[in-house]
Each structure stands twice: as structure tokens, then as C-alpha cells.
Tab-separated table of C-alpha atoms and ligand atoms in Angstrom:
chain	number	residue	atom	x	y	z
A	23	UNK	CA	19.491	-16.686	11.617
A	24	UNK	CA	16.578	-14.565	10.983
A	25	UNK	CA	16.092	-12.258	8.038
A	26	UNK	CA	15.629	-9.494	10.379
A	27	UNK	CA	19.102	-9.964	11.803
A	28	UNK	CA	20.683	-9.983	8.307
A	29	UNK	CA	19.356	-6.604	7.045
A	30	UNK	CA	21.505	-3.629	6.451
A	31	UNK	CA	20.191	-1.018	8.624
A	32	UNK	CA	21.489	1.721	6.226
A	33	UNK	CA	19.506	0.396	3.315
A	34	UNK	CA	15.945	-0.009	4.885
A	35	UNK	CA	13.235	1.426	2.181
A	36	UNK	CA	11.270	4.353	3.266
A	37	UNK	CA	8.143	3.232	1.655
A	38	UNK	CA	6.768	-0.165	1.102
A	39	UNK	CA	3.644	-0.990	-0.798
A	40	UNK	CA	1.797	-4.246	-0.683
A	41	UNK	CA	-0.824	-5.963	-2.861
A	42	UNK	CA	-2.351	-8.047	0.025
A	43	UNK	CA	-3.720	-10.898	-2.044
A	44	UNK	CA	-4.955	-14.523	-1.646
A	45	UNK	CA	-7.437	-14.210	1.324
A	46	UNK	CA	-10.092	-15.997	-0.655
A	47	UNK	CA	-7.914	-18.913	-1.770
A	48	UNK	CA	-6.501	-19.391	1.605
A	49	UNK	CA	-10.051	-19.771	2.980
A	50	UNK	CA	-11.266	-21.895	0.201
A	51	UNK	CA	-8.320	-24.310	0.587
A	52	UNK	CA	-9.703	-25.199	4.038
A	53	UNK	CA	-13.308	-25.507	3.001
A	54	UNK	CA	-14.168	-22.189	4.556
A	55	UNK	CA	-15.878	-19.049	3.095
A	56	UNK	CA	-13.763	-16.521	1.280
A	57	UNK	CA	-14.661	-13.820	4.193
A	58	UNK	CA	-12.901	-15.987	6.733
A	59	UNK	CA	-9.595	-15.525	4.695
A	60	UNK	CA	-10.318	-11.688	4.880
A	61	UNK	CA	-10.845	-11.785	8.497
A	62	UNK	CA	-7.662	-13.791	8.900
A	63	UNK	CA	-5.714	-11.235	6.610
A	64	UNK	CA	-6.315	-8.478	9.351
A	65	UNK	CA	-3.788	-10.410	11.520
A	66	UNK	CA	-1.034	-10.111	8.702
A	67	UNK	CA	-1.772	-6.237	8.398
A	68	UNK	CA	-0.744	-6.083	11.955
A	69	UNK	CA	2.239	-8.306	11.431
A	70	UNK	CA	3.360	-6.189	8.311
A	71	UNK	CA	2.882	-3.002	10.365
A	72	UNK	CA	4.656	-4.051	13.281
A	73	UNK	CA	7.540	-5.200	11.301
A	74	UNK	CA	7.735	-2.005	9.196
A	75	UNK	CA	7.835	-0.131	12.684
A	76	UNK	CA	10.569	-2.490	13.835
A	77	UNK	CA	13.047	-1.667	11.134
A	78	UNK	CA	12.074	1.834	10.427
A	79	UNK	CA	10.161	1.917	7.420
A	80	UNK	CA	8.164	5.181	7.525
A	81	UNK	CA	5.484	4.602	4.910
A	82	UNK	CA	3.500	1.364	4.398
A	83	UNK	CA	0.886	1.435	1.589
A	84	UNK	CA	-1.580	-1.442	1.638
A	85	UNK	CA	-4.006	-2.301	-1.149
A	86	UNK	CA	-6.968	-3.249	0.651
A	87	UNK	CA	-9.844	-2.834	-1.880
A	88	UNK	CA	-9.612	-1.846	-5.604
A	89	UNK	CA	-12.124	0.124	-7.726
A	90	UNK	CA	-12.553	-3.332	-9.516
A	91	UNK	CA	-13.440	-5.158	-6.269
A	92	UNK	CA	-16.768	-3.405	-6.249
A	93	UNK	CA	-17.621	-6.136	-9.072
A	94	UNK	CA	-17.466	-8.893	-6.470
A	95	UNK	CA	-20.698	-10.602	-5.116
A	96	UNK	CA	-22.550	-8.094	-2.898
A	97	UNK	CA	-22.005	-10.366	0.218
A	98	UNK	CA	-18.402	-10.222	-0.112
A	99	UNK	CA	-18.248	-6.579	-0.723
A	100	UNK	CA	-20.593	-5.925	2.197
A	101	UNK	CA	-18.502	-8.191	4.598
A	102	UNK	CA	-15.315	-6.451	3.530
A	103	UNK	CA	-16.830	-3.069	4.236
A	104	UNK	CA	-18.034	-4.251	7.689
A	105	UNK	CA	-14.586	-5.539	8.387
A	106	UNK	CA	-13.034	-2.483	7.549
A	107	UNK	CA	-15.137	-0.418	9.697
A	108	UNK	CA	-14.785	-2.637	12.814
A	109	UNK	CA	-11.072	-3.176	12.387
A	110	UNK	CA	-10.234	0.694	11.947
A	111	UNK	CA	-12.518	1.298	14.879
A	112	UNK	CA	-10.825	-1.295	17.121
A	113	UNK	CA	-7.431	-0.637	16.168
A	114	UNK	CA	-7.225	3.248	16.816
A	115	UNK	CA	-5.925	2.668	20.382
A	116	UNK	CA	-3.122	0.338	19.216
A	117	UNK	CA	-2.121	2.624	16.178
A	118	UNK	CA	-1.808	5.575	18.649
A	119	UNK	CA	0.096	3.380	21.003
A	120	UNK	CA	2.491	2.533	18.278
A	121	UNK	CA	2.509	6.209	16.848
A	122	UNK	CA	1.193	5.072	13.494
A	123	UNK	CA	-0.542	7.621	11.420
A	124	UNK	CA	-3.484	6.548	9.145
A	125	UNK	CA	-4.034	7.784	5.710
A	126	UNK	CA	-6.398	6.727	2.928
A	127	UNK	CA	-6.076	6.980	-0.724
A	128	UNK	CA	-8.867	6.195	-3.205
A	129	UNK	CA	-12.380	7.150	-3.995
A	130	UNK	CA	-13.638	7.883	-0.346
A	131	UNK	CA	-17.020	9.150	-1.692
A	132	UNK	CA	-17.885	5.829	-3.107
A	133	UNK	CA	-17.756	4.061	0.267
A	134	UNK	CA	-20.845	3.437	2.344
A	135	UNK	CA	-21.349	6.623	4.554
A	136	UNK	CA	-20.712	4.740	8.089
A	137	UNK	CA	-17.584	3.571	6.472
A	138	UNK	CA	-16.266	6.822	5.320
A	139	UNK	CA	-17.119	8.318	8.735
A	140	UNK	CA	-15.394	5.612	10.706
A	141	UNK	CA	-12.173	6.211	8.424
A	142	UNK	CA	-12.306	9.837	8.807
A	143	UNK	CA	-12.488	9.555	12.721
A	144	UNK	CA	-9.539	7.244	12.742
A	145	UNK	CA	-7.621	9.449	10.403
A	146	UNK	CA	-8.224	12.502	12.669
A	147	UNK	CA	-7.575	10.591	15.810
A	148	UNK	CA	-4.107	9.512	14.580
A	149	UNK	CA	-2.950	12.737	12.822
A	150	UNK	CA	-0.571	13.873	15.520
A	151	UNK	CA	1.642	10.509	14.997
A	152	UNK	CA	4.634	10.375	12.848
A	153	UNK	CA	6.537	7.253	13.500
A	154	UNK	CA	5.011	5.039	10.810
A	155	UNK	CA	2.337	6.255	8.236
A	156	UNK	CA	-0.008	3.514	7.290
A	157	UNK	CA	-1.793	4.324	3.908
A	158	UNK	CA	-4.837	2.240	3.223
A	159	UNK	CA	-5.792	2.079	-0.689
A	160	UNK	CA	-9.322	1.986	-0.641
A	161	UNK	CA	-11.853	1.961	-3.386
A	162	UNK	CA	-8.401	2.921	-5.173
A	163	UNK	CA	-7.449	2.227	-8.801
A	164	UNK	CA	-4.503	4.044	-10.360
A	165	UNK	CA	-6.422	4.851	-13.624
A	166	UNK	CA	-9.106	6.495	-11.421
A	167	UNK	CA	-6.418	8.400	-9.585
A	168	UNK	CA	-4.617	9.682	-12.673
A	169	UNK	CA	-8.039	10.509	-14.424
A	170	UNK	CA	-8.869	12.594	-11.425
A	171	UNK	CA	-5.381	14.152	-11.369
A	172	UNK	CA	-5.608	15.203	-14.984
A	173	UNK	CA	-9.252	16.864	-14.568
A	174	UNK	CA	-7.840	18.870	-11.628
A	175	UNK	CA	-4.633	19.940	-13.741
A	176	UNK	CA	-6.915	21.139	-16.636
A	177	UNK	CA	-9.200	22.881	-14.298
A	178	UNK	CA	-6.358	24.758	-12.687
A	179	UNK	CA	-4.902	25.621	-15.903
A	180	UNK	CA	-8.431	26.892	-17.195
A	181	UNK	CA	-8.676	29.039	-13.938
A	182	UNK	CA	-5.326	30.390	-14.364
A	183	UNK	CA	-3.796	28.742	-11.275
A	184	UNK	CA	-1.395	26.888	-13.289
A	185	UNK	CA	0.663	27.490	-16.533
A	186	UNK	CA	0.859	24.907	-19.053
A	187	UNK	CA	4.604	25.292	-19.665
A	188	UNK	CA	5.090	24.889	-15.807
A	189	UNK	CA	3.784	21.435	-15.742
A	190	UNK	CA	6.319	18.904	-14.991
A	191	UNK	CA	6.309	15.236	-13.611
A	192	UNK	CA	6.507	16.851	-10.275
A	193	UNK	CA	3.157	18.712	-11.143
A	194	UNK	CA	1.636	15.196	-11.768
A	195	UNK	CA	3.183	13.803	-8.342
A	196	UNK	CA	1.226	16.715	-6.452
A	197	UNK	CA	-1.951	16.138	-8.165
A	198	UNK	CA	-2.045	12.509	-7.179
A	199	UNK	CA	-3.655	11.095	-4.004
A	200	UNK	CA	-0.031	10.361	-2.863
A	201	UNK	CA	1.377	13.756	-3.046
A	202	UNK	CA	2.702	13.798	0.328
A	203	UNK	CA	4.199	10.627	0.159
A	204	UNK	CA	7.709	9.386	-1.202
A	205	UNK	CA	7.640	6.758	-4.079
A	206	UNK	CA	7.770	2.975	-2.919
A	207	UNK	CA	11.222	1.779	-3.257
A	208	UNK	CA	9.684	-1.783	-2.994
A	209	UNK	CA	6.280	-3.466	-3.971
A	210	UNK	CA	5.402	-6.816	-2.625
A	211	UNK	CA	2.456	-8.891	-3.910
A	212	UNK	CA	1.531	-12.138	-2.110
A	213	UNK	CA	-0.217	-15.308	-3.500
A	214	UNK	CA	1.827	-15.923	-6.653
A	215	UNK	CA	0.065	-13.474	-8.971
A	216	UNK	CA	2.423	-11.379	-11.076
A	217	UNK	CA	0.488	-8.208	-12.014
A	218	UNK	CA	0.015	-4.806	-10.799
A	219	UNK	CA	-3.722	-4.750	-10.839
A	220	UNK	CA	-4.319	-0.951	-11.243
A	221	UNK	CA	-2.045	0.033	-8.192
A	222	UNK	CA	0.149	2.881	-8.203
A	223	UNK	CA	1.121	2.868	-11.888
A	224	UNK	CA	2.718	6.251	-11.860
A	225	UNK	CA	4.370	5.780	-8.372
A	226	UNK	CA	5.787	2.315	-8.936
A	227	UNK	CA	7.766	3.608	-12.051
A	228	UNK	CA	11.181	2.555	-10.595
A	229	UNK	CA	9.907	0.320	-7.487
A	230	UNK	CA	11.651	-3.060	-7.079
A	231	UNK	CA	9.047	-5.779	-7.490
A	232	UNK	CA	8.965	-8.716	-5.182
A	233	UNK	CA	6.491	-11.559	-5.743
A	234	UNK	CA	5.842	-14.312	-3.203
A	235	UNK	CA	3.611	-17.431	-3.302
A	236	UNK	CA	2.652	-17.053	0.398
A	237	UNK	CA	-1.118	-16.337	0.785
A	238	UNK	CA	-1.706	-13.102	2.609
A	239	UNK	CA	-3.182	-14.614	5.883
A	240	UNK	CA	-0.055	-16.635	6.100
A	241	UNK	CA	2.174	-13.438	5.597
A	242	UNK	CA	4.065	-12.948	8.796
A	243	UNK	CA	6.815	-10.493	10.100
A	244	UNK	CA	9.568	-12.859	8.999
A	245	UNK	CA	8.213	-12.759	5.352
A	246	UNK	CA	8.099	-9.002	5.292
A	247	UNK	CA	11.922	-9.105	6.550
A	248	UNK	CA	12.601	-11.633	3.993
A	249	UNK	CA	11.264	-9.308	1.374
A	250	UNK	CA	13.312	-6.374	2.658
A	251	UNK	CA	16.447	-8.530	2.606
A	252	UNK	CA	15.866	-9.514	-1.066
A	253	UNK	CA	15.316	-5.898	-1.822
A	254	UNK	CA	18.568	-5.132	-0.387
A	255	UNK	CA	20.578	-7.471	-2.584
A	256	UNK	CA	19.452	-5.738	-5.743
A	257	UNK	CA	21.280	-2.883	-7.377
A	258	UNK	CA	18.863	-0.167	-8.343
A	259	UNK	CA	20.513	1.577	-11.467
A	260	UNK	CA	18.057	4.270	-12.573
A	261	UNK	CA	19.256	3.798	-16.052
A	262	UNK	CA	22.875	4.201	-15.159
A	263	UNK	CA	25.526	1.515	-15.475
A	264	UNK	CA	26.717	-0.602	-12.649
A	265	UNK	CA	30.327	0.885	-13.002
A	266	UNK	CA	28.867	4.617	-12.789
A	267	UNK	CA	27.388	3.586	-9.497
A	268	UNK	CA	30.322	1.974	-8.128
A	269	UNK	CA	32.414	5.160	-8.831
A	270	UNK	CA	29.682	7.229	-7.326
A	271	UNK	CA	29.377	9.185	-10.763
B	317	IPE	C1	-7.126	-10.047	-1.453
B	317	IPE	O1	-7.475	-11.366	-1.428
B	317	IPE	C2	-8.215	-9.299	-0.587
B	317	IPE	C3	-9.115	-8.332	-1.577
B	317	IPE	C4	-8.827	-8.301	-2.822
B	317	IPE	C5	-9.790	-7.558	-0.934
B	317	IPE	P1	-8.395	-12.212	-2.528
B	317	IPE	O2	-9.894	-11.905	-1.978
B	317	IPE	O3	-8.363	-11.423	-3.783
B	317	IPE	O4	-8.297	-13.519	-2.573
B	317	IPE	P2	-7.955	-14.455	-3.838
B	317	IPE	O5	-6.976	-13.679	-4.829
B	317	IPE	O6	-9.349	-14.766	-4.307
B	317	IPE	O7	-7.374	-15.904	-3.199
B	318	IPE	C1	-5.952	-6.759	-5.947
B	318	IPE	O1	-6.331	-8.057	-5.895
B	318	IPE	C2	-6.641	-5.892	-5.073
B	318	IPE	C3	-6.390	-5.947	-3.590
B	318	IPE	C4	-5.544	-6.698	-3.221
B	318	IPE	C5	-7.022	-5.205	-2.751
B	318	IPE	P1	-7.370	-8.757	-6.761
B	318	IPE	O2	-7.370	-10.072	-6.213
B	318	IPE	O3	-8.651	-8.077	-6.634
B	318	IPE	O4	-6.735	-8.625	-8.057
B	318	IPE	P2	-6.971	-9.294	-9.570
B	318	IPE	O5	-8.366	-8.901	-9.933
B	318	IPE	O6	-6.767	-10.850	-9.230
B	318	IPE	O7	-5.715	-8.811	-10.309
B	319	MG	MG1	-7.208	-11.810	-5.343
């Protein structure tokens, strides 16, 4: 029986975040250039997005390019930006057919102008959709995001728009790029690495973490369902005891 058939439809996470890792190793394993792996990885993005839509996951955040990834060889960075523009432009029609709304989090101003424009166009062209929200993390790092939030908070306090004593955790939520999205219940990382790599540090505070050896280009719908199934077997206690949860305290 497939994992999809075994899912509890009452326990589908609202928001799943994925660190799509292992493209380079996937390509190198077969003697190909790393960029070939990135190209293949686009198919896995489609798989994950379709799978999310099929079971009712409302938000899917994909870590596509980190602040630290700017330090890769120029050739690879250029190829990734190129792939991004092509994919985003080509997929708009399919995003609309599937009622997917595109969002981006990250330092968009650091992207090449052509890339930023293509993204903005796709964001605008899909903004009427509401079935699934696809959030691409591009030129994103959590430390960058939190630093920016702190600067904006301080500025608003100085300008009298915000009172120091009114600052709570919800204030921080609102100043992050993810302000309009719920926190991910589940984080998936492919390729066997077990680290967060500067991704959503604040938002993942209580997320369930799922690591798989599967390399991103090999990640198919059934792998996504397997991760959701695994998540559903866990008990999320949020600091309480198991007995409290069972008695609904
Ligand atoms: C993830 O795959 C994609 C990006 C970081 C852009 P990698 O390119 O990190 O692949 P590995 O980890 O080197 O195999
Ligand atoms: C994290 O992958 C970033 C993305 C998936 C876009 P990396 O492959 O860059 O992460 P590290 O550097 O190995 O931790
Ligand atoms: Mg990697």
C-alpha cells in the first residue's frame, strides 16, 4: 500500500518546508556536471508541489538558494539564476492551472535584475490563486532575515510607530519575511545532511524534523507522502506531558 493511502487526512500539516539538497552529488555520481543535477531537481519541485496539492498542504516553502550559496563558483551561480528565470517563466501557466500562488522570501535586491523582474511577474501573475502557496527561499538566510527584522523594529520604535513594552514574539513574527504564513509543522531535508543551514531558525522552533538519504533529484511524490506519514506518527507535545495531551488538558 502506498504511503498516500495510509495518511490520516485529519492530520495533514498546513505548512511543509524543504531543504532541497543533493543535486550536485546526484550529478557527480553519474559523471555529470553539478548543474545537470540542478536541472533535474526542477522535476522534484513539481513532484513535491503536486503531492502537497493532492493532500491539502496549504504552504510549501522550498529552500532554493541560500545567502551562503553566493560563494559557489560563478559558473554554478550563473547557471542556477538562469535556471530559475527559465523555470519560473515556463511554469506560470501550470501554477495557474493548479491554483498555486507564488511567494518569495529572501534578499531579492541581491538577485540579478532580470531574475528579480521575472520573479515579480510570476508573483503578480499568480496572486489570485489560493489553493497552495509556494514560497521560494531565494538568496535567503535566517540570520539575514532576523537582522533585517531587528533593524526595522528599532526604526519603528525610534519613529514612535511601535512601543518597546509592546514587543512580543508575535511582533518578531510580523517583521520576518514569513509574516503572512503559519510556522511549518514539518521540515524535510534530503541528501543525508542533518543540519539547518541558516534556514528559518525562528520559524522552525517547534517543527518536526525529517531527514532522508534520498538525493533531491530522486525525491518523488511518494517520498513526500512518506515524510508526511512519518510526521503523523509523532507526538507533538509543545512542552506538555504525554498524559496531558491524552486527557486534552
Ligand atoms: C542543493 O543541492 C541545491 C542548492 C544548494 C542550490 P547542492 O547543490 O547543495 O548539492 P550537493 O549538496 O552539493 O550534493
Ligand atoms: C542549503 O544547501 C541551501 C539550499 C538547499 C538552497 P547547501 O548544500 O548549500 O548547504 P550546506 O552548505 O551543505 O550546509
Ligand atoms: Mg548541498
